[in-house]
Amino acid sequence: MIASIFDLILTSPILQRALVASLFVAFIAATSGSFMVFRGLSFLTAGVAHAALAGAALGLLLQASGFAPWFSPVLGAVIFAVLMAVLTAYAGERGIAQKMEVAVGVAFALSMSIAVFLMYYLPPAMIPQIWGYLFGDLLLLDNLDIVLLAGTALSLILIVILFKKEFVYVSIDMEGSTAHGMSARGYHYLMIIVAAIAIALTAKAVGAVLVYAILVAPAAASNEVLKTVNGVIIGCFVLALLAMLIGLASSFAILASPSAIAGIVAALMYVAAIQVKRLRR
Amino acid sequence: MEGKHLTNHPHLIEAESLSVKYPNGELALEDVTFTTDASTFLAIIGPNGSGKTTLVKTMLGLLKPCSGSIKVLGYDAKREYNAIRRLVRYVPQRDHIQHNVPMKVKDIVLMGRLLKKSPPRFASDKDVDYARDALRRVDLEELWNQPFPELSGGQRQRVLVARALAGEGPILMLDEPMSGADHDSQVRIVDALHEYHEESQANIIMVTHDLNPIHIVVKDVLMLNRTVMGIGHPCEIMDTELVKQVYGPTAYIVELDGHKYCITHDSGIDDHDR
Protein backbone atom coordinates (compact mmCIF):
# COMPACT_ATOMS: atom_id res chain seq x y z
CA MET A 1 0.00 0.00 0.00
CA ILE A 2 2.59 2.55 1.14
CA ALA A 3 4.97 1.34 -1.57
CA SER A 4 2.33 1.81 -4.24
CA ILE A 5 1.70 5.42 -3.07
CA PHE A 6 5.40 6.16 -3.38
CA ASP A 7 5.40 4.56 -6.84
CA LEU A 8 2.54 6.79 -7.84
CA ILE A 9 4.30 9.93 -6.55
CA LEU A 10 7.56 8.99 -8.26
CA THR A 11 5.92 8.36 -11.61
CA SER A 12 3.42 11.23 -11.63
CA PRO A 13 4.77 14.76 -12.24
CA ILE A 14 1.22 16.07 -11.64
CA LEU A 15 1.20 14.64 -8.14
CA GLN A 16 4.75 15.83 -7.49
CA ARG A 17 3.77 19.37 -8.45
CA ALA A 18 0.65 19.16 -6.30
CA LEU A 19 2.65 18.05 -3.27
CA VAL A 20 5.34 20.70 -3.71
CA ALA A 21 2.65 23.34 -4.25
CA SER A 22 0.89 22.22 -1.04
CA LEU A 23 4.12 22.70 0.87
CA PHE A 24 4.60 26.25 -0.47
CA VAL A 25 0.94 27.20 0.07
CA ALA A 26 1.26 25.96 3.69
CA PHE A 27 4.29 28.27 4.13
CA ILE A 28 2.28 31.16 2.65
CA ALA A 29 -0.64 30.37 4.98
CA ALA A 30 1.65 30.31 8.02
CA THR A 31 3.36 33.60 7.20
CA SER A 32 0.50 35.60 5.68
CA GLY A 33 -2.61 33.99 7.20
CA SER A 34 -1.38 34.08 10.81
CA PHE A 35 -0.65 37.81 10.71
CA MET A 36 -3.96 38.61 9.01
CA VAL A 37 -5.71 36.76 11.86
CA PHE A 38 -3.63 38.65 14.46
CA ARG A 39 -4.58 41.92 12.78
CA GLY A 40 -8.24 40.92 12.83
CA LEU A 41 -8.34 40.96 9.03
CA SER A 42 -9.05 37.37 7.97
CA PHE A 43 -11.88 38.74 5.84
CA LEU A 44 -9.35 40.79 3.84
CA THR A 45 -7.86 37.56 2.49
CA ALA A 46 -11.16 36.61 0.84
CA GLY A 47 -11.70 40.19 -0.36
CA VAL A 48 -8.26 40.49 -1.90
CA ALA A 49 -8.60 37.11 -3.64
CA HIS A 50 -11.75 38.43 -5.33
CA ALA A 51 -10.13 41.74 -6.19
CA ALA A 52 -7.41 39.70 -7.90
CA LEU A 53 -10.14 38.02 -9.95
CA ALA A 54 -11.43 41.40 -11.15
CA GLY A 55 -7.88 42.51 -11.97
CA ALA A 56 -7.23 39.34 -13.96
CA ALA A 57 -10.47 39.89 -15.89
CA LEU A 58 -9.35 43.45 -16.71
CA GLY A 59 -5.95 42.17 -17.84
CA LEU A 60 -7.54 39.59 -20.14
CA LEU A 61 -9.89 42.19 -21.59
CA LEU A 62 -7.06 44.63 -22.30
CA GLN A 63 -5.12 41.85 -24.01
CA ALA A 64 -8.11 40.55 -25.98
CA SER A 65 -9.11 44.01 -27.19
CA GLY A 66 -5.55 44.72 -28.32
CA PHE A 67 -5.72 47.94 -26.27
CA ALA A 68 -2.77 47.02 -24.06
CA PRO A 69 -1.33 43.64 -25.04
CA TRP A 70 1.45 43.97 -22.47
CA PHE A 71 -1.05 44.09 -19.60
CA SER A 72 -1.03 40.51 -18.33
CA PRO A 73 -3.80 39.09 -16.14
CA VAL A 74 -1.29 38.46 -13.32
CA LEU A 75 -0.29 42.13 -13.36
CA GLY A 76 -3.95 43.13 -13.22
CA ALA A 77 -4.54 40.73 -10.34
CA VAL A 78 -1.63 42.12 -8.32
CA ILE A 79 -2.60 45.76 -8.98
CA PHE A 80 -6.23 45.21 -7.96
CA ALA A 81 -5.20 43.20 -4.90
CA VAL A 82 -2.79 45.93 -3.75
CA LEU A 83 -5.35 48.68 -4.42
CA MET A 84 -7.90 46.91 -2.28
CA ALA A 85 -5.35 46.30 0.46
CA VAL A 86 -4.24 49.96 0.50
CA LEU A 87 -7.85 51.10 0.65
CA THR A 88 -8.48 48.83 3.62
CA ALA A 89 -5.22 49.75 5.31
CA TYR A 90 -6.11 53.42 4.94
CA ALA A 91 -9.52 52.85 6.53
CA GLY A 92 -7.85 50.99 9.37
CA GLU A 93 -4.96 53.38 9.90
CA ARG A 94 -6.40 54.69 13.12
CA GLY A 95 -6.39 51.15 14.45
CA ILE A 96 -10.14 50.62 14.39
CA ALA A 97 -10.84 47.08 13.18
CA GLN A 98 -14.55 47.77 12.64
CA LYS A 99 -13.89 50.32 9.90
CA MET A 100 -11.56 47.90 8.13
CA GLU A 101 -14.28 45.24 8.10
CA VAL A 102 -16.69 47.66 6.42
CA ALA A 103 -14.04 48.74 3.90
CA VAL A 104 -13.28 45.11 3.02
CA GLY A 105 -16.97 44.32 2.63
CA VAL A 106 -17.58 47.20 0.24
CA ALA A 107 -14.41 46.55 -1.78
CA PHE A 108 -15.28 42.84 -1.94
CA ALA A 109 -18.67 43.58 -3.49
CA LEU A 110 -17.17 46.17 -5.83
CA SER A 111 -14.43 43.89 -7.17
CA MET A 112 -16.74 40.92 -7.67
CA SER A 113 -19.14 43.19 -9.59
CA ILE A 114 -16.29 44.53 -11.72
CA ALA A 115 -15.17 40.95 -12.45
CA VAL A 116 -18.63 39.90 -13.60
CA PHE A 117 -19.07 43.15 -15.55
CA LEU A 118 -15.78 42.64 -17.43
CA MET A 119 -16.41 38.96 -18.09
CA TYR A 120 -19.44 39.95 -20.15
CA TYR A 121 -17.13 41.64 -22.67
CA LEU A 122 -14.52 38.87 -22.82
CA PRO A 123 -14.33 36.44 -25.75
CA PRO A 124 -15.92 33.16 -24.57
CA ALA A 125 -12.63 31.33 -25.13
CA MET A 126 -11.05 33.35 -22.31
CA ILE A 127 -13.74 32.72 -19.71
CA PRO A 128 -12.13 29.46 -18.45
CA GLN A 129 -8.98 31.43 -17.52
CA ILE A 130 -11.12 33.58 -15.22
CA TRP A 131 -12.67 30.52 -13.65
CA GLY A 132 -9.13 29.25 -13.17
CA TYR A 133 -8.51 32.19 -10.82
CA LEU A 134 -11.54 31.22 -8.81
CA PHE A 135 -11.51 27.42 -8.85
CA GLY A 136 -7.86 26.62 -9.67
CA ASP A 137 -6.92 23.03 -9.04
CA LEU A 138 -3.90 21.59 -7.21
CA LEU A 139 -3.79 18.85 -9.84
CA LEU A 140 -3.68 21.24 -12.82
CA LEU A 141 -0.50 23.18 -12.01
CA ASP A 142 2.33 23.84 -14.45
CA ASN A 143 5.97 24.53 -13.64
CA LEU A 144 5.46 28.30 -13.80
CA ASP A 145 2.85 28.05 -11.03
CA ILE A 146 5.36 26.21 -8.86
CA VAL A 147 8.01 28.87 -9.45
CA LEU A 148 5.47 31.58 -8.59
CA LEU A 149 4.50 29.82 -5.35
CA ALA A 150 8.12 29.18 -4.39
CA GLY A 151 9.06 32.82 -4.95
CA THR A 152 6.05 34.05 -2.98
CA ALA A 153 6.66 31.65 -0.08
CA LEU A 154 10.38 32.47 0.20
CA SER A 155 9.80 36.25 0.05
CA LEU A 156 7.12 36.02 2.74
CA ILE A 157 9.32 33.92 5.02
CA LEU A 158 12.12 36.46 4.68
CA ILE A 159 9.84 39.44 5.41
CA VAL A 160 8.31 37.74 8.44
CA ILE A 161 11.74 36.84 9.83
CA LEU A 162 12.78 40.49 9.45
CA PHE A 163 9.64 42.22 10.75
CA LYS A 164 7.76 39.75 12.93
CA LYS A 165 7.95 41.93 16.06
CA GLU A 166 6.85 45.04 14.18
CA PHE A 167 3.85 43.27 12.63
CA VAL A 168 2.85 41.92 16.05
CA TYR A 169 3.24 45.33 17.72
CA VAL A 170 1.14 47.00 15.03
CA SER A 171 -1.54 44.35 15.55
CA ILE A 172 -1.63 44.75 19.33
CA ASP A 173 -1.26 48.50 19.76
CA MET A 174 -0.91 50.63 16.64
CA GLU A 175 -1.36 53.93 18.47
CA GLY A 176 1.08 53.07 21.25
CA SER A 177 3.66 51.83 18.76
CA THR A 178 3.45 55.13 16.85
CA ALA A 179 3.66 57.15 20.08
CA HIS A 180 6.86 55.32 21.06
CA GLY A 181 8.48 56.41 17.80
CA MET A 182 8.09 53.25 15.68
CA SER A 183 6.84 53.98 12.16
CA ALA A 184 3.79 51.83 12.80
CA ARG A 185 1.99 53.24 9.79
CA GLY A 186 4.73 52.04 7.45
CA TYR A 187 4.71 48.53 8.92
CA HIS A 188 0.91 48.45 8.83
CA TYR A 189 0.96 49.15 5.08
CA LEU A 190 3.92 46.84 4.45
CA MET A 191 2.19 43.94 6.18
CA ILE A 192 -1.09 44.36 4.31
CA ILE A 193 0.45 45.05 0.88
CA VAL A 194 2.80 42.07 1.12
CA ALA A 195 -0.13 39.86 2.10
CA ALA A 196 -2.15 41.21 -0.86
CA ILE A 197 0.60 40.43 -3.39
CA ALA A 198 1.00 36.96 -1.90
CA ILE A 199 -2.75 36.32 -2.06
CA ALA A 200 -2.97 37.48 -5.72
CA LEU A 201 -0.05 35.30 -6.82
CA THR A 202 -1.28 32.30 -4.83
CA ALA A 203 -4.76 32.73 -6.32
CA LYS A 204 -3.21 32.71 -9.80
CA ALA A 205 -1.51 29.40 -9.03
CA VAL A 206 -4.08 27.45 -7.02
CA GLY A 207 -7.35 29.43 -7.29
CA ALA A 208 -9.11 31.86 -4.98
CA VAL A 209 -11.23 29.17 -3.33
CA LEU A 210 -8.19 27.34 -1.98
CA VAL A 211 -6.61 30.67 -0.98
CA TYR A 212 -9.35 31.65 1.39
CA ALA A 213 -9.86 28.15 2.66
CA ILE A 214 -6.20 27.60 3.48
CA LEU A 215 -5.07 31.14 4.35
CA VAL A 216 -7.85 31.79 6.87
CA ALA A 217 -9.19 28.68 8.64
CA PRO A 218 -5.92 26.97 9.71
CA ALA A 219 -4.52 30.26 11.10
CA ALA A 220 -7.78 30.99 12.92
CA ALA A 221 -7.91 27.44 14.34
CA SER A 222 -4.29 27.64 15.43
CA ASN A 223 -4.86 31.01 17.11
CA GLU A 224 -7.75 29.60 19.14
CA VAL A 225 -5.71 26.87 20.83
CA LEU A 226 -2.02 27.85 20.79
CA LYS A 227 -0.50 30.39 23.16
CA THR A 228 2.55 31.86 21.49
CA VAL A 229 3.04 33.75 18.22
CA ASN A 230 5.55 31.18 16.94
CA GLY A 231 3.26 28.37 18.05
CA VAL A 232 0.38 29.80 16.00
CA ILE A 233 2.60 30.20 12.92
CA ILE A 234 3.90 26.62 13.12
CA GLY A 235 0.46 25.24 14.00
CA CYS A 236 -1.01 27.05 11.01
CA PHE A 237 1.64 25.50 8.73
CA VAL A 238 0.92 21.99 9.99
CA LEU A 239 -2.88 22.32 9.75
CA ALA A 240 -2.74 23.91 6.28
CA LEU A 241 -0.44 21.20 4.92
CA LEU A 242 -2.55 18.48 6.52
CA ALA A 243 -5.76 19.87 5.01
CA MET A 244 -4.24 19.95 1.54
CA LEU A 245 -2.77 16.43 1.84
CA ILE A 246 -6.14 15.09 2.97
CA GLY A 247 -7.69 16.96 0.02
CA LEU A 248 -5.24 15.39 -2.45
CA ALA A 249 -5.56 11.89 -1.00
CA SER A 250 -9.34 11.89 -0.93
CA SER A 251 -9.58 13.37 -4.42
CA PHE A 252 -8.24 10.03 -5.64
CA ALA A 253 -10.69 8.04 -3.57
CA ILE A 254 -13.87 9.94 -4.40
CA LEU A 255 -12.99 11.89 -7.56
CA ALA A 256 -13.55 15.32 -6.06
CA SER A 257 -11.70 18.61 -6.34
CA PRO A 258 -8.78 18.52 -3.87
CA SER A 259 -9.20 22.27 -3.22
CA ALA A 260 -12.82 21.75 -2.19
CA ILE A 261 -11.98 18.87 0.16
CA ALA A 262 -9.03 20.84 1.61
CA GLY A 263 -11.37 23.78 2.24
CA ILE A 264 -13.93 21.61 4.00
CA VAL A 265 -11.24 19.94 6.12
CA ALA A 266 -9.75 23.32 7.05
CA ALA A 267 -13.15 24.66 8.08
CA LEU A 268 -13.75 21.55 10.22
CA MET A 269 -10.36 22.11 11.86
CA TYR A 270 -11.56 25.55 12.93
CA VAL A 271 -14.78 24.11 14.36
CA ALA A 272 -12.73 21.49 16.21
CA ALA A 273 -10.37 24.16 17.58
CA ILE A 274 -13.33 26.11 18.98
CA GLN A 275 -14.51 22.93 20.72
CA VAL A 276 -11.04 22.27 22.16
CA LYS A 277 -10.93 25.82 23.50
CA ARG A 278 -14.38 25.43 25.06
CA LEU A 279 -13.48 22.11 26.70
CA ARG A 280 -10.37 23.64 28.25
CA ARG A 281 -12.46 26.13 30.20
CA MET B 1 17.43 52.10 38.88
CA GLU B 2 18.07 54.31 35.95
CA GLY B 3 19.69 57.73 36.34
CA LYS B 4 17.59 60.79 36.92
CA HIS B 5 15.51 61.98 34.02
CA LEU B 6 16.55 65.57 33.82
CA THR B 7 16.38 67.66 30.72
CA ASN B 8 17.49 71.24 30.53
CA HIS B 9 14.16 72.58 29.39
CA PRO B 10 12.23 74.06 32.34
CA HIS B 11 8.72 73.60 30.91
CA LEU B 12 7.08 70.23 30.35
CA ILE B 13 4.19 71.59 28.28
CA GLU B 14 3.69 75.03 26.71
CA ALA B 15 0.36 75.40 24.92
CA GLU B 16 -0.49 78.65 23.17
CA SER B 17 -3.96 79.38 21.72
CA LEU B 18 -4.17 75.72 20.74
CA SER B 19 -7.26 74.55 18.85
CA VAL B 20 -7.81 71.02 17.58
CA LYS B 21 -10.74 69.59 15.61
CA TYR B 22 -12.32 66.13 15.71
CA PRO B 23 -12.33 64.30 12.36
CA ASN B 24 -15.98 65.40 11.95
CA GLY B 25 -14.91 69.06 12.02
CA GLU B 26 -16.24 69.85 15.48
CA LEU B 27 -13.82 71.67 17.79
CA ALA B 28 -12.38 69.35 20.44
CA LEU B 29 -10.12 71.98 21.98
CA GLU B 30 -10.40 75.71 21.61
CA ASP B 31 -7.91 78.42 22.54
CA VAL B 32 -6.00 76.31 25.05
CA THR B 33 -3.16 78.21 26.72
CA PHE B 34 -1.18 76.99 29.72
CA THR B 35 2.34 76.13 30.88
CA THR B 36 3.50 73.38 33.27
CA ASP B 37 6.97 73.08 34.76
CA ALA B 38 9.11 69.94 34.66
CA SER B 39 9.36 67.66 36.50
CA THR B 40 5.79 67.03 37.53
CA PHE B 41 3.06 64.49 38.06
CA LEU B 42 0.21 66.06 36.09
CA ALA B 43 -3.41 64.94 36.03
CA ILE B 44 -5.56 66.04 33.09
CA ILE B 45 -9.18 65.92 34.22
CA GLY B 46 -12.56 66.92 32.85
CA PRO B 47 -15.94 65.44 31.93
CA ASN B 48 -16.57 63.10 28.97
CA GLY B 49 -15.74 64.70 25.63
CA SER B 50 -13.78 67.54 27.24
CA GLY B 51 -10.74 67.02 25.00
CA LYS B 52 -8.36 65.29 27.45
CA THR B 53 -7.36 62.51 25.07
CA THR B 54 -7.23 64.96 22.16
CA LEU B 55 -4.72 67.07 24.09
CA VAL B 56 -2.45 64.08 24.77
CA LYS B 57 -2.65 62.89 21.16
CA THR B 58 -1.83 66.39 19.94
CA MET B 59 1.25 66.45 22.19
CA LEU B 60 2.38 63.21 20.50
CA GLY B 61 1.79 64.55 17.00
CA LEU B 62 -0.95 61.94 16.43
CA LEU B 63 -3.42 64.79 15.87
CA LYS B 64 -2.53 68.15 14.28
CA PRO B 65 -3.59 71.51 15.70
CA CYS B 66 -5.81 73.60 13.42
CA SER B 67 -4.41 76.73 15.05
CA GLY B 68 -2.00 77.65 17.84
CA SER B 69 0.84 75.47 19.05
CA ILE B 70 1.90 73.08 21.77
CA LYS B 71 5.45 72.26 22.86
CA VAL B 72 6.67 69.31 24.92
CA LEU B 73 10.03 69.88 26.67
CA GLY B 74 10.65 72.61 24.11
CA TYR B 75 9.83 70.53 21.01
CA ASP B 76 6.95 71.68 18.81
CA ALA B 77 4.41 68.85 18.51
CA LYS B 78 3.43 69.72 14.96
CA ARG B 79 6.95 69.73 13.48
CA GLU B 80 9.22 67.91 15.94
CA TYR B 81 6.97 65.01 16.95
CA ASN B 82 9.73 62.50 16.24
CA ALA B 83 11.86 64.09 18.95
CA ILE B 84 8.92 64.07 21.35
CA ARG B 85 8.14 60.42 20.65
CA ARG B 86 11.71 59.48 21.55
CA LEU B 87 11.10 60.97 25.02
CA VAL B 88 7.68 59.45 25.63
CA ARG B 89 6.37 56.16 26.94
CA TYR B 90 2.68 55.90 26.27
CA VAL B 91 -0.24 53.84 27.52
CA PRO B 92 -3.26 54.27 25.24
CA GLN B 93 -6.85 53.81 26.32
CA ARG B 94 -7.59 50.18 26.99
CA ASP B 95 -9.96 49.69 24.05
CA HIS B 96 -7.04 50.46 21.71
CA ILE B 97 -5.24 47.28 22.79
CA GLN B 98 -6.16 44.18 20.79
CA HIS B 99 -6.26 40.83 22.53
CA ASN B 100 -6.24 38.37 19.65
CA VAL B 101 -2.46 38.04 19.47
CA PRO B 102 -1.15 35.31 21.78
CA MET B 103 1.44 37.43 23.62
CA LYS B 104 2.86 36.57 27.01
CA VAL B 105 2.92 39.19 29.76
CA LYS B 106 6.71 39.48 29.39
CA ASP B 107 6.34 40.24 25.66
CA ILE B 108 4.01 43.15 26.43
CA VAL B 109 6.30 44.60 29.12
CA LEU B 110 9.40 44.18 26.92
CA MET B 111 7.55 46.04 24.15
CA GLY B 112 8.10 49.23 26.21
CA ARG B 113 11.85 48.84 25.68
CA LEU B 114 11.98 47.17 22.27
CA LEU B 115 9.77 49.83 20.59
CA LYS B 116 12.56 52.35 21.23
CA LYS B 117 15.17 50.13 19.53
CA SER B 118 15.84 49.58 15.84
CA PRO B 119 14.94 46.29 14.12
CA PRO B 120 15.53 43.43 14.84
CA ARG B 121 14.72 44.65 18.39
CA PHE B 122 16.31 41.78 20.31
CA ALA B 123 15.83 41.85 24.09
CA SER B 124 19.14 42.09 25.96
CA ASP B 125 19.65 40.87 29.54
CA LYS B 126 19.36 44.50 30.61
CA ASP B 127 15.97 44.80 28.87
CA VAL B 128 14.75 41.68 30.66
CA ASP B 129 15.98 43.04 34.02
CA TYR B 130 14.12 46.33 33.52
CA ALA B 131 10.97 44.50 32.41
CA ARG B 132 11.06 42.20 35.45
CA ASP B 133 11.61 45.16 37.77
CA ALA B 134 8.68 47.03 36.19
CA LEU B 135 6.39 44.03 36.59
CA ARG B 136 7.47 43.74 40.23
CA ARG B 137 6.49 47.40 40.74
CA VAL B 138 2.88 46.61 39.82
CA ASP B 139 3.08 43.42 41.90
CA LEU B 140 2.55 40.96 39.05
CA GLU B 141 6.00 39.39 38.83
CA GLU B 142 4.50 35.89 39.07
CA LEU B 143 2.58 36.44 35.80
CA TRP B 144 5.80 36.92 33.74
CA ASN B 145 5.17 33.82 31.60
CA GLN B 146 1.36 33.95 31.52
CA PRO B 147 -0.72 34.67 28.38
CA PHE B 148 -1.68 38.37 28.35
CA PRO B 149 -5.14 37.91 26.78
CA GLU B 150 -6.21 35.63 29.66
CA LEU B 151 -5.64 38.25 32.40
CA SER B 152 -8.40 40.22 34.10
CA GLY B 153 -9.05 43.83 33.05
CA GLY B 154 -7.23 45.19 36.11
CA GLN B 155 -4.22 42.92 35.60
CA ARG B 156 -3.96 43.97 31.95
CA GLN B 157 -3.93 47.64 32.92
CA ARG B 158 -1.18 46.92 35.46
CA VAL B 159 0.86 45.13 32.78
CA LEU B 160 0.47 48.12 30.45
CA VAL B 161 1.61 50.47 33.22
CA ALA B 162 4.59 48.14 33.71
CA ARG B 163 5.29 48.45 29.98
CA ALA B 164 5.64 52.21 30.47
CA LEU B 165 7.71 51.83 33.66
CA ALA B 166 10.10 49.42 31.92
CA GLY B 167 10.89 51.87 29.13
CA GLU B 168 13.19 54.86 28.94
CA GLY B 169 12.45 58.51 28.32
CA PRO B 170 11.60 61.39 30.66
CA ILE B 171 7.82 61.47 30.03
CA LEU B 172 5.15 58.87 30.77
CA MET B 173 1.73 59.55 29.24
CA LEU B 174 -1.15 57.37 30.41
CA ASP B 175 -4.70 57.68 29.07
CA GLU B 176 -7.24 56.46 31.65
CA PRO B 177 -4.87 53.76 32.98
CA MET B 178 -7.31 52.87 35.76
CA SER B 179 -10.47 52.43 33.70
CA GLY B 180 -11.86 48.93 33.96
CA ALA B 181 -9.47 48.12 36.80
CA ASP B 182 -10.66 46.72 40.14
CA HIS B 183 -10.00 48.73 43.30
CA ASP B 184 -6.89 46.74 44.23
CA SER B 185 -5.37 47.23 40.78
CA GLN B 186 -6.13 50.96 40.90
CA VAL B 187 -4.30 51.29 44.21
CA ARG B 188 -1.28 49.42 42.88
CA ILE B 189 -1.16 51.50 39.71
CA VAL B 190 -1.27 54.75 41.71
CA ASP B 191 1.36 53.52 44.18
CA ALA B 192 3.67 52.27 41.42
CA LEU B 193 3.49 55.54 39.49
CA HIS B 194 3.94 57.64 42.63
CA GLU B 195 6.96 55.62 43.77
CA TYR B 196 8.49 55.75 40.28
CA HIS B 197 8.00 59.51 39.99
CA GLU B 198 9.61 60.12 43.39
CA GLU B 199 12.59 57.90 42.53
CA SER B 200 13.31 58.88 38.96
CA GLN B 201 11.85 62.41 38.67
CA ALA B 202 10.30 61.25 35.38
CA ASN B 203 7.35 63.41 34.30
CA ILE B 204 4.02 61.63 34.49
CA ILE B 205 0.96 62.88 32.61
CA MET B 206 -2.23 61.01 33.41
CA VAL B 207 -5.58 61.51 31.75
CA THR B 208 -8.38 60.55 34.12
CA HIS B 209 -12.06 61.25 34.58
CA ASP B 210 -11.65 60.80 38.35
CA LEU B 211 -9.02 62.80 40.23
CA ASN B 212 -9.84 61.36 43.66
CA PRO B 213 -7.70 58.17 43.55
CA ILE B 214 -4.60 60.18 42.59
CA HIS B 215 -5.42 63.41 44.45
CA ILE B 216 -2.65 63.09 47.03
CA VAL B 217 0.07 61.91 44.63
CA VAL B 218 -0.26 64.42 41.77
CA LYS B 219 1.52 67.78 41.84
CA ASP B 220 -0.47 69.64 39.17
CA VAL B 221 -3.98 69.36 37.78
CA LEU B 222 -5.21 70.65 34.43
CA MET B 223 -8.99 70.84 34.24
CA LEU B 224 -10.35 70.88 30.71
CA ASN B 225 -13.75 71.39 29.21
CA ARG B 226 -12.86 72.10 25.56
CA THR B 227 -10.66 74.86 26.94
CA VAL B 228 -8.65 75.37 30.13
CA MET B 229 -11.03 75.66 33.10
CA GLY B 230 -8.30 75.66 35.71
CA ILE B 231 -4.71 74.71 36.38
CA GLY B 232 -2.94 74.39 39.71
CA HIS B 233 -2.44 72.16 42.73
CA PRO B 234 -5.17 69.58 43.38
CA CYS B 235 -6.82 71.45 46.26
CA GLU B 236 -6.85 74.72 44.29
CA ILE B 237 -8.74 73.05 41.45
CA MET B 238 -11.24 71.40 43.77
CA ASP B 239 -13.26 74.59 44.12
CA THR B 240 -17.05 74.38 44.50
CA GLU B 241 -17.84 77.09 41.96
CA LEU B 242 -15.42 75.64 39.40
CA VAL B 243 -16.58 72.01 39.66
CA LYS B 244 -20.25 73.05 39.43
CA GLN B 245 -19.40 75.04 36.32
CA VAL B 246 -17.62 72.07 34.71
CA TYR B 247 -19.53 69.04 35.98
CA GLY B 248 -22.99 70.60 36.49
CA PRO B 249 -24.97 71.65 39.56
CA THR B 250 -24.96 68.18 41.15
CA ALA B 251 -21.19 68.25 41.69
CA TYR B 252 -19.94 69.12 45.17
CA ILE B 253 -16.75 69.17 47.23
CA VAL B 254 -16.04 67.15 50.36
CA GLU B 255 -13.08 67.64 52.70
CA LEU B 256 -11.19 64.70 54.14
CA ASP B 257 -7.87 64.75 56.03
CA GLY B 258 -7.24 68.32 54.87
CA HIS B 259 -7.76 67.47 51.18
CA LYS B 260 -10.67 68.48 48.97
CA TYR B 261 -12.37 65.85 46.82
CA CYS B 262 -14.98 66.31 44.11
CA ILE B 263 -18.08 64.12 43.97
CA THR B 264 -19.85 64.04 40.59
CA HIS B 265 -22.30 61.89 38.72
CA ASP B 266 -19.70 61.50 35.99
CA SER B 267 -18.24 58.03 36.05
CA GLY B 268 -17.28 55.35 33.61
CA ILE B 269 -15.20 55.49 30.50
CA ASP B 270 -14.76 58.43 28.22
CA ASP B 271 -16.23 58.36 24.74
CA HIS B 272 -13.23 59.81 22.94
CA ASP B 273 -13.57 58.46 19.44
CA ARG B 274 -16.91 59.86 18.60
PDB file of C-alpha atoms in Angstrom, chain A residues 44-58 73 76-85 107-112 114-115 133 196 199-200 208:
ATOM      1  CA  LEU A  44      -9.349  40.793   3.841  1.00  0.00           C
ATOM      2  CA  THR A  45      -7.856  37.559   2.489  1.00  0.00           C
ATOM      3  CA  ALA A  46     -11.159  36.613   0.840  1.00  0.00           C
ATOM      4  CA  GLY A  47     -11.700  40.187  -0.356  1.00  0.00           C
ATOM      5  CA  VAL A  48      -8.257  40.490  -1.899  1.00  0.00           C
ATOM      6  CA  ALA A  49      -8.603  37.113  -3.641  1.00  0.00           C
ATOM      7  CA  HIS A  50     -11.753  38.429  -5.334  1.00  0.00           C
ATOM      8  CA  ALA A  51     -10.129  41.745  -6.187  1.00  0.00           C
ATOM      9  CA  ALA A  52      -7.414  39.698  -7.900  1.00  0.00           C
ATOM     10  CA  LEU A  53     -10.136  38.024  -9.946  1.00  0.00           C
ATOM     11  CA  ALA A  54     -11.427  41.405 -11.152  1.00  0.00           C
ATOM     12  CA  GLY A  55      -7.878  42.510 -11.970  1.00  0.00           C
ATOM     13  CA  ALA A  56      -7.231  39.340 -13.956  1.00  0.00           C
ATOM     14  CA  ALA A  57     -10.466  39.890 -15.893  1.00  0.00           C
ATOM     15  CA  LEU A  58      -9.354  43.449 -16.710  1.00  0.00           C
ATOM     16  CA  PRO A  73      -3.796  39.088 -16.141  1.00  0.00           C
ATOM     17  CA  GLY A  76      -3.948  43.132 -13.217  1.00  0.00           C
ATOM     18  CA  ALA A  77      -4.541  40.729 -10.335  1.00  0.00           C
ATOM     19  CA  VAL A  78      -1.626  42.119  -8.324  1.00  0.00           C
ATOM     20  CA  ILE A  79      -2.604  45.759  -8.980  1.00  0.00           C
ATOM     21  CA  PHE A  80      -6.232  45.211  -7.955  1.00  0.00           C
ATOM     22  CA  ALA A  81      -5.198  43.202  -4.900  1.00  0.00           C
ATOM     23  CA  VAL A  82      -2.787  45.928  -3.749  1.00  0.00           C
ATOM     24  CA  LEU A  83      -5.352  48.678  -4.424  1.00  0.00           C
ATOM     25  CA  MET A  84      -7.896  46.909  -2.284  1.00  0.00           C
ATOM     26  CA  ALA A  85      -5.347  46.301   0.458  1.00  0.00           C
ATOM     27  CA  ALA A 107     -14.408  46.553  -1.779  1.00  0.00           C
ATOM     28  CA  PHE A 108     -15.284  42.836  -1.940  1.00  0.00           C
ATOM     29  CA  ALA A 109     -18.665  43.582  -3.490  1.00  0.00           C
ATOM     30  CA  LEU A 110     -17.171  46.170  -5.833  1.00  0.00           C
ATOM     31  CA  SER A 111     -14.433  43.888  -7.168  1.00  0.00           C
ATOM     32  CA  MET A 112     -16.743  40.923  -7.668  1.00  0.00           C
ATOM     33  CA  ILE A 114     -16.288  44.530 -11.717  1.00  0.00           C
ATOM     34  CA  ALA A 115     -15.171  40.953 -12.455  1.00  0.00           C
ATOM     35  CA  TYR A 133      -8.514  32.191 -10.823  1.00  0.00           C
ATOM     36  CA  ALA A 196      -2.149  41.210  -0.857  1.00  0.00           C
ATOM     37  CA  ILE A 199      -2.748  36.322  -2.063  1.00  0.00           C
ATOM     38  CA  ALA A 200      -2.971  37.482  -5.722  1.00  0.00           C
ATOM     39  CA  ALA A 208      -9.109  31.860  -4.981  1.00  0.00           C
TER      40      ALA A 208
END
